[in-house]
Coordinates of C-alpha atoms in Angstrom, one line a residue:
M1 CA 105.0 12.0 -5.2
E2 CA 106.9 11.6 -2.2
R3 CA 111.0 11.5 -1.9
F4 CA 113.3 11.4 1.2
L5 CA 116.2 13.8 1.4
L6 CA 119.2 12.5 3.1
F7 CA 121.6 15.2 4.3
I8 CA 125.2 14.6 6.0
R9 CA 127.0 17.1 7.3
D10 CA 130.4 15.6 8.3
V11 CA 133.8 16.5 10.0
D12 CA 135.5 17.4 6.8
G13 CA 132.9 20.4 6.2
R14 CA 132.0 18.7 2.8
D15 CA 127.9 18.5 3.1
Q16 CA 126.3 15.5 1.4
T17 CA 122.7 15.5 -0.1
D18 CA 120.8 13.4 -2.1
V19 CA 117.1 12.3 -3.3
H20 CA 115.8 8.9 -2.4
P21 CA 112.6 7.2 -3.5
S22 CA 112.0 5.8 -0.1
E23 CA 113.4 6.3 3.8
R24 CA 114.6 2.4 3.7
S25 CA 116.6 3.8 0.3
A26 CA 118.2 6.7 2.3
R27 CA 118.8 5.0 5.5
T28 CA 120.8 2.5 3.5
A29 CA 122.7 5.2 1.7
L30 CA 123.4 6.4 4.8
A31 CA 124.7 3.1 6.0
A32 CA 126.7 2.9 2.7
Y33 CA 128.3 6.2 3.5
V34 CA 129.1 5.6 7.0
R35 CA 130.8 2.3 6.4
S36 CA 132.8 3.8 3.5
R37 CA 134.3 6.5 5.9
S38 CA 135.1 4.2 8.9
E39 CA 138.0 3.1 9.4
P40 CA 138.9 -0.6 8.1
N41 CA 141.5 -1.3 10.8
A42 CA 138.3 -1.2 13.2
D43 CA 138.5 -4.0 16.2
V44 CA 134.5 -4.1 15.9
V45 CA 132.5 -3.6 12.9
P46 CA 129.0 -3.2 13.4
L47 CA 126.8 -5.8 11.6
H48 CA 123.2 -3.9 11.6
D49 CA 122.9 -0.5 9.6
D50 CA 121.4 1.1 12.7
D51 CA 124.2 0.2 14.8
A52 CA 126.9 1.3 12.3
I53 CA 125.0 4.8 12.2
D54 CA 124.8 5.4 15.6
S55 CA 128.6 4.5 16.5
Y56 CA 129.7 6.6 13.5
F57 CA 127.8 9.8 14.8
A58 CA 128.5 9.0 18.3
A59 CA 132.2 9.5 17.7
R60 CA 132.4 12.5 15.6
D61 CA 131.0 16.1 15.1
A62 CA 128.7 15.3 12.6
A63 CA 125.3 15.0 11.9
Y64 CA 122.4 13.7 9.5
V65 CA 119.0 14.3 8.6
I66 CA 116.4 12.1 6.5
A67 CA 113.6 14.2 5.9
R68 CA 110.3 13.3 3.7
L69 CA 110.1 15.5 1.3
T70 CA 106.1 15.6 -0.3
K71 CA 104.6 18.1 -3.4
T72 CA 101.7 20.3 -2.0
M73 CA 98.8 21.3 -4.6
R74 CA 98.6 24.7 -5.4
R75 CA 95.5 26.6 -4.2
E76 CA 93.5 28.5 -6.9
G77 CA 95.2 32.0 -6.3
D78 CA 98.2 30.7 -4.6
P79 CA 101.5 32.7 -6.7
A80 CA 103.7 30.3 -8.4

């Protein structure tokens, strides 16, 4: 079964990790995180998730990764 890992390293030094059932779900969660951390008095609030994400990470020393996780099948003789 496929899952998607969302990892966020923000300027406050706290790492955030979460697992999602789809890439879209992970991206939606990332956009919600970005909006919750953005300044409420900003002159322009991006309407699209991608724009909000791009603006947030361009303005600070922070990073994120969305990675696909898959369970691989063990071959006979491989250690557990």
